Structure formats: C-alpha cells, structure tokens
Amino acid sequence: MVGLKVRAMEEVVLRLKELLFPSIADIAVLSVDVNIEIVRVEAQCTTVGAACPGCGTWSTRVHSSFLRSPADAPSAGRGVLLQLRVRRFRCRSTMCARRTFVGQKPGLTRRYGQRTERLRSTLAAVGLALAGRAGARLASVLGVSISRSTVLRLVDALPEPEIPPRE
Ligand SMILES: [Zn+2]
C-alpha cells in the first residue's frame, strides 16, 4: 500500500515538473502550494556541474546552495511565487579571479535576472505591442507589476531582428 502511494506521488511530481517547467532539464519540483491568489512552487536545480562564466572551466564542486525567488509568469490566473534552490560552484582554475559562481538554468534564469526567462519574454512581447505605460497597464491586468521604464528596457534588450541579405 505504502509503495503504491509513493509511486502515485512520484507520478504527480513528474507531471508537475512537465506542467511547470516544460523543456527545462535538471530541475526537480519539491512542493506546490496553491491558495486563492498564489501558487508557491519550491524547486531545485539538480545540475551536477556548471561552466565558470569567468574562464569556462567545468566544475562539479558544490560550494553552497541558496534560494532565489525570480518573479515568474502567472499560472492559470494565479500569481506564481517561485522559490528555486540553486547551487554555487567553486571554480577549479587557479588562474581564474572568480572563486565561486552560480549555476544558471538556461531557459529559466540568467545572471542578475529578477524574472524567469518566460516572464521576461512575455513582458518583452507586451512591450513590443504596447510600449511604456500601456504595456505596464496590460502587465498589471495579467497579474504582473512592472514599471513602464522596465517594459521599455526589456524591449531594448531584445536581439535585433535578422534582416535577410538582399540578393
Ligand atoms: Zn573560473
């Protein structure tokens, strides 16, 4: 009986991972807490190693771990409070000025990012369609609070569209 229950729980956790972090590898959902307004998701990066952003050396030596809470896109009409446990690695290179660094999750987080990549791209799309104040207003309807200058900054940070070479 207990074995069955554990299997059912594992199944639920796997489905949650698929639902909340599709196409993002090495991430485990630890818990999901839902109330009327907010979905609180506790997750953990399970990457065994990362490349140092300073010198590129691969490291699997975990220095420590800590919680990050990047703002995430709302889910099913509720705000999402993401609590992501990330690992700090030690750089193995003696030539490198950087002693430790944080392993990033491509597609989910970036250095110094206060938002997940999906929230960032949603807001940038809103900003492209409705710059500045109107964009900030629509974002607040979507349940995300953001200033008009931040909307514009996200649009500025988008890569330039590729112009096909003329024949
Ligand atoms: Zn390094």
PDB file of C-alpha atoms and ligand atoms in Angstrom:
ATOM      1  CA  MET A   1       0.000   0.000   0.000  1.00  0.00           C
ATOM      2  CA  VAL A   2       2.698   2.469   1.026  1.00  0.00           C
ATOM      3  CA  GLY A   3       4.692   1.585  -2.097  1.00  0.00           C
ATOM      4  CA  LEU A   4       1.689   2.368  -4.264  1.00  0.00           C
ATOM      5  CA  LYS A   5       1.198   5.721  -2.574  1.00  0.00           C
ATOM      6  CA  VAL A   6       4.840   6.643  -3.059  1.00  0.00           C
ATOM      7  CA  ARG A   7       4.590   5.699  -6.748  1.00  0.00           C
ATOM      8  CA  ALA A   8       1.457   7.816  -7.161  1.00  0.00           C
ATOM      9  CA  MET A   9       3.209  10.775  -5.504  1.00  0.00           C
ATOM     10  CA  GLU A  10       6.226  10.381  -7.765  1.00  0.00           C
ATOM     11  CA  GLU A  11       3.899  10.386 -10.757  1.00  0.00           C
ATOM     12  CA  VAL A  12       2.233  13.614  -9.576  1.00  0.00           C
ATOM     13  CA  VAL A  13       5.603  15.304  -9.032  1.00  0.00           C
ATOM     14  CA  LEU A  14       6.770  14.279 -12.511  1.00  0.00           C
ATOM     15  CA  ARG A  15       3.591  15.672 -14.067  1.00  0.00           C
ATOM     16  CA  LEU A  16       4.027  18.923 -12.120  1.00  0.00           C
ATOM     17  CA  LYS A  17       7.553  19.217 -13.454  1.00  0.00           C
ATOM     18  CA  GLU A  18       6.207  18.780 -17.008  1.00  0.00           C
ATOM     19  CA  LEU A  19       3.464  21.304 -16.386  1.00  0.00           C
ATOM     20  CA  LEU A  20       5.550  23.975 -14.677  1.00  0.00           C
ATOM     21  CA  PHE A  21       8.926  23.602 -16.379  1.00  0.00           C
ATOM     22  CA  PRO A  22       8.382  22.065 -19.804  1.00  0.00           C
ATOM     23  CA  SER A  23      11.619  21.518 -21.742  1.00  0.00           C
ATOM     24  CA  ILE A  24      13.837  22.557 -18.836  1.00  0.00           C
ATOM     25  CA  ALA A  25      16.182  19.772 -17.818  1.00  0.00           C
ATOM     26  CA  ASP A  26      17.714  19.140 -14.404  1.00  0.00           C
ATOM     27  CA  ILE A  27      15.057  20.671 -12.266  1.00  0.00           C
ATOM     28  CA  ALA A  28      13.023  18.955  -9.592  1.00  0.00           C
ATOM     29  CA  VAL A  29       9.742  20.194  -8.146  1.00  0.00           C
ATOM     30  CA  LEU A  30       9.814  19.775  -4.378  1.00  0.00           C
ATOM     31  CA  SER A  31       6.425  21.152  -3.434  1.00  0.00           C
ATOM     32  CA  VAL A  32       3.492  23.109  -4.806  1.00  0.00           C
ATOM     33  CA  ASP A  33       1.216  25.076  -2.571  1.00  0.00           C
ATOM     34  CA  VAL A  34      -1.943  26.607  -4.026  1.00  0.00           C
ATOM     35  CA  ASN A  35      -4.203  29.182  -2.431  1.00  0.00           C
ATOM     36  CA  ILE A  36      -6.779  31.549  -3.879  1.00  0.00           C
ATOM     37  CA  GLU A  37      -4.249  34.079  -5.103  1.00  0.00           C
ATOM     38  CA  ILE A  38      -0.901  32.413  -5.327  1.00  0.00           C
ATOM     39  CA  VAL A  39       0.820  29.242  -6.411  1.00  0.00           C
ATOM     40  CA  ARG A  40       4.001  28.704  -4.430  1.00  0.00           C
ATOM     41  CA  VAL A  41       6.423  26.395  -6.178  1.00  0.00           C
ATOM     42  CA  GLU A  42       9.512  25.103  -4.492  1.00  0.00           C
ATOM     43  CA  ALA A  43      12.012  23.659  -6.915  1.00  0.00           C
ATOM     44  CA  GLN A  44      15.614  22.684  -7.040  1.00  0.00           C
ATOM     45  CA  CYS A  45      18.263  22.701  -9.741  1.00  0.00           C
ATOM     46  CA  THR A  46      19.748  19.240  -9.897  1.00  0.00           C
ATOM     47  CA  THR A  47      22.587  20.050 -12.296  1.00  0.00           C
ATOM     48  CA  VAL A  48      25.736  18.244 -11.191  1.00  0.00           C
ATOM     49  CA  GLY A  49      28.078  20.853 -12.616  1.00  0.00           C
ATOM     50  CA  ALA A  50      28.381  24.148 -14.462  1.00  0.00           C
ATOM     51  CA  ALA A  51      30.900  26.103 -16.518  1.00  0.00           C
ATOM     52  CA  CYS A  52      32.510  29.093 -14.815  1.00  0.00           C
ATOM     53  CA  PRO A  53      31.335  32.316 -16.535  1.00  0.00           C
ATOM     54  CA  GLY A  54      34.836  33.772 -15.942  1.00  0.00           C
ATOM     55  CA  CYS A  55      37.085  31.147 -17.532  1.00  0.00           C
ATOM     56  CA  GLY A  56      34.807  28.428 -18.867  1.00  0.00           C
ATOM     57  CA  THR A  57      36.252  25.667 -16.669  1.00  0.00           C
ATOM     58  CA  TRP A  58      33.709  22.979 -15.837  1.00  0.00           C
ATOM     59  CA  SER A  59      33.199  22.445 -12.140  1.00  0.00           C
ATOM     60  CA  THR A  60      31.271  19.871 -10.153  1.00  0.00           C
ATOM     61  CA  ARG A  61      32.496  21.149  -6.781  1.00  0.00           C
ATOM     62  CA  VAL A  62      29.461  22.494  -4.993  1.00  0.00           C
ATOM     63  CA  HIS A  63      30.349  25.383  -2.690  1.00  0.00           C
ATOM     64  CA  SER A  64      26.890  26.070  -1.282  1.00  0.00           C
ATOM     65  CA  SER A  65      23.285  26.475  -2.293  1.00  0.00           C
ATOM     66  CA  PHE A  66      20.742  29.220  -1.739  1.00  0.00           C
ATOM     67  CA  LEU A  67      17.204  30.234  -2.602  1.00  0.00           C
ATOM     68  CA  ARG A  68      16.384  32.557  -5.464  1.00  0.00           C
ATOM     69  CA  SER A  69      12.907  33.934  -5.998  1.00  0.00           C
ATOM     70  CA  PRO A  70      12.685  35.207  -9.558  1.00  0.00           C
ATOM     71  CA  ALA A  71       9.257  36.586 -10.476  1.00  0.00           C
ATOM     72  CA  ASP A  72       7.505  34.102 -12.721  1.00  0.00           C
ATOM     73  CA  ALA A  73       4.664  34.244 -15.235  1.00  0.00           C
ATOM     74  CA  PRO A  74       1.199  33.715 -13.705  1.00  0.00           C
ATOM     75  CA  SER A  75      -0.271  30.226 -13.984  1.00  0.00           C
ATOM     76  CA  ALA A  76      -3.989  29.544 -14.517  1.00  0.00           C
ATOM     77  CA  GLY A  77      -4.811  33.070 -13.379  1.00  0.00           C
ATOM     78  CA  ARG A  78      -2.769  32.923 -10.195  1.00  0.00           C
ATOM     79  CA  GLY A  79       0.465  34.655  -9.413  1.00  0.00           C
ATOM     80  CA  VAL A  80       3.417  32.288  -9.157  1.00  0.00           C
ATOM     81  CA  LEU A  81       5.931  32.561  -6.362  1.00  0.00           C
ATOM     82  CA  LEU A  82       8.903  30.531  -7.438  1.00  0.00           C
ATOM     83  CA  GLN A  83      11.441  29.511  -4.853  1.00  0.00           C
ATOM     84  CA  LEU A  84      14.319  27.992  -6.671  1.00  0.00           C
ATOM     85  CA  ARG A  85      17.240  26.424  -4.866  1.00  0.00           C
ATOM     86  CA  VAL A  86      20.352  26.961  -6.960  1.00  0.00           C
ATOM     87  CA  ARG A  87      23.911  25.798  -6.484  1.00  0.00           C
ATOM     88  CA  ARG A  88      27.027  27.860  -6.165  1.00  0.00           C
ATOM     89  CA  PHE A  89      30.088  26.109  -7.571  1.00  0.00           C
ATOM     90  CA  ARG A  90      33.770  26.582  -6.847  1.00  0.00           C
ATOM     91  CA  CYS A  91      35.939  27.413  -9.868  1.00  0.00           C
ATOM     92  CA  ARG A  92      38.716  24.851 -10.113  1.00  0.00           C
ATOM     93  CA  SER A  93      41.057  27.023 -12.149  1.00  0.00           C
ATOM     94  CA  THR A  94      43.825  28.653 -10.090  1.00  0.00           C
ATOM     95  CA  MET A  95      44.273  31.255 -12.860  1.00  0.00           C
ATOM     96  CA  CYS A  96      40.674  32.464 -12.555  1.00  0.00           C
ATOM     97  CA  ALA A  97      39.832  35.549 -10.497  1.00  0.00           C
ATOM     98  CA  ARG A  98      36.380  34.160  -9.805  1.00  0.00           C
ATOM     99  CA  ARG A  99      36.407  31.825  -6.813  1.00  0.00           C
ATOM    100  CA  THR A 100      32.781  30.761  -6.944  1.00  0.00           C
ATOM    101  CA  PHE A 101      29.863  31.191  -9.318  1.00  0.00           C
ATOM    102  CA  VAL A 102      26.168  30.389  -9.507  1.00  0.00           C
ATOM    103  CA  GLY A 103      24.961  27.715 -11.900  1.00  0.00           C
ATOM    104  CA  GLN A 104      22.277  29.190 -14.204  1.00  0.00           C
ATOM    105  CA  LYS A 105      19.401  27.316 -15.735  1.00  0.00           C
ATOM    106  CA  PRO A 106      19.256  28.090 -19.463  1.00  0.00           C
ATOM    107  CA  GLY A 107      15.682  28.895 -20.434  1.00  0.00           C
ATOM    108  CA  LEU A 108      14.735  29.693 -16.849  1.00  0.00           C
ATOM    109  CA  THR A 109      17.196  32.058 -15.187  1.00  0.00           C
ATOM    110  CA  ARG A 110      20.110  34.274 -16.090  1.00  0.00           C
ATOM    111  CA  ARG A 111      22.734  36.169 -14.103  1.00  0.00           C
ATOM    112  CA  TYR A 112      21.303  39.007 -12.027  1.00  0.00           C
ATOM    113  CA  GLY A 113      17.868  38.210 -13.504  1.00  0.00           C
ATOM    114  CA  GLN A 114      14.951  39.098 -11.248  1.00  0.00           C
ATOM    115  CA  ARG A 115      12.499  37.370 -13.567  1.00  0.00           C
ATOM    116  CA  THR A 116      12.295  33.968 -15.145  1.00  0.00           C
ATOM    117  CA  GLU A 117      13.050  33.869 -18.838  1.00  0.00           C
ATOM    118  CA  ARG A 118       9.421  33.088 -19.700  1.00  0.00           C
ATOM    119  CA  LEU A 119       8.125  36.087 -17.754  1.00  0.00           C
ATOM    120  CA  ARG A 120      10.817  38.207 -19.351  1.00  0.00           C
ATOM    121  CA  SER A 121       9.813  37.174 -22.873  1.00  0.00           C
ATOM    122  CA  THR A 122       6.091  37.614 -22.126  1.00  0.00           C
ATOM    123  CA  LEU A 123       6.723  41.141 -20.865  1.00  0.00           C
ATOM    124  CA  ALA A 124       9.003  41.958 -23.779  1.00  0.00           C
ATOM    125  CA  ALA A 125       6.225  40.864 -26.179  1.00  0.00           C
ATOM    126  CA  VAL A 126       3.730  43.056 -24.297  1.00  0.00           C
ATOM    127  CA  GLY A 127       6.204  45.928 -24.528  1.00  0.00           C
ATOM    128  CA  LEU A 128       6.703  45.457 -28.268  1.00  0.00           C
ATOM    129  CA  ALA A 129       2.948  45.608 -28.851  1.00  0.00           C
ATOM    130  CA  LEU A 130       2.225  48.386 -26.351  1.00  0.00           C
ATOM    131  CA  ALA A 131       5.256  50.359 -25.323  1.00  0.00           C
ATOM    132  CA  GLY A 132       5.654  52.098 -21.972  1.00  0.00           C
ATOM    133  CA  ARG A 133       2.621  52.987 -19.918  1.00  0.00           C
ATOM    134  CA  ALA A 134       0.076  50.900 -21.880  1.00  0.00           C
ATOM    135  CA  GLY A 135       2.383  47.888 -21.588  1.00  0.00           C
ATOM    136  CA  ALA A 136       2.715  48.379 -17.842  1.00  0.00           C
ATOM    137  CA  ARG A 137      -1.088  48.586 -17.602  1.00  0.00           C
ATOM    138  CA  LEU A 138      -1.644  45.375 -19.533  1.00  0.00           C
ATOM    139  CA  ALA A 139       1.013  43.603 -17.446  1.00  0.00           C
ATOM    140  CA  SER A 140      -0.861  44.590 -14.299  1.00  0.00           C
ATOM    141  CA  VAL A 141      -4.066  43.112 -15.766  1.00  0.00           C
ATOM    142  CA  LEU A 142      -2.057  39.911 -16.282  1.00  0.00           C
ATOM    143  CA  GLY A 143      -1.096  39.972 -12.622  1.00  0.00           C
ATOM    144  CA  VAL A 144       2.471  41.224 -13.013  1.00  0.00           C
ATOM    145  CA  SER A 145       3.537  44.540 -11.594  1.00  0.00           C
ATOM    146  CA  ILE A 146       6.166  46.288 -13.665  1.00  0.00           C
ATOM    147  CA  SER A 147       7.035  49.919 -14.350  1.00  0.00           C
ATOM    148  CA  ARG A 148       6.817  51.462 -17.815  1.00  0.00           C
ATOM    149  CA  SER A 149      10.562  52.070 -17.932  1.00  0.00           C
ATOM    150  CA  THR A 150      11.206  48.387 -17.198  1.00  0.00           C
ATOM    151  CA  VAL A 151       8.854  47.430 -20.054  1.00  0.00           C
ATOM    152  CA  LEU A 152      10.952  49.617 -22.362  1.00  0.00           C
ATOM    153  CA  ARG A 153      14.207  48.217 -21.008  1.00  0.00           C
ATOM    154  CA  LEU A 154      13.063  44.646 -21.762  1.00  0.00           C
ATOM    155  CA  VAL A 155      12.196  45.654 -25.323  1.00  0.00           C
ATOM    156  CA  ASP A 156      15.624  47.313 -25.703  1.00  0.00           C
ATOM    157  CA  ALA A 157      17.302  44.123 -24.558  1.00  0.00           C
ATOM    158  CA  LEU A 158      15.668  42.055 -27.324  1.00  0.00           C
ATOM    159  CA  PRO A 159      18.055  40.946 -30.065  1.00  0.00           C
ATOM    160  CA  GLU A 160      17.798  42.924 -33.310  1.00  0.00           C
ATOM    161  CA  PRO A 161      15.567  41.129 -35.827  1.00  0.00           C
ATOM    162  CA  GLU A 162      17.603  39.440 -38.519  1.00  0.00           C
ATOM    163  CA  ILE A 163      17.309  41.147 -41.873  1.00  0.00           C
ATOM    164  CA  PRO A 164      17.676  38.647 -44.723  1.00  0.00           C
ATOM    165  CA  PRO A 165      20.532  39.583 -47.072  1.00  0.00           C
ATOM    166  CA  ARG A 166      19.415  41.132 -50.361  1.00  0.00           C
ATOM    167  CA  GLU A 167      20.034  39.058 -53.461  1.00  0.00           C
TER     168      GLU A 167
HETATM  169 ZN    ZN B   1      36.755  30.349 -13.446  1.00  0.00          ZN
END
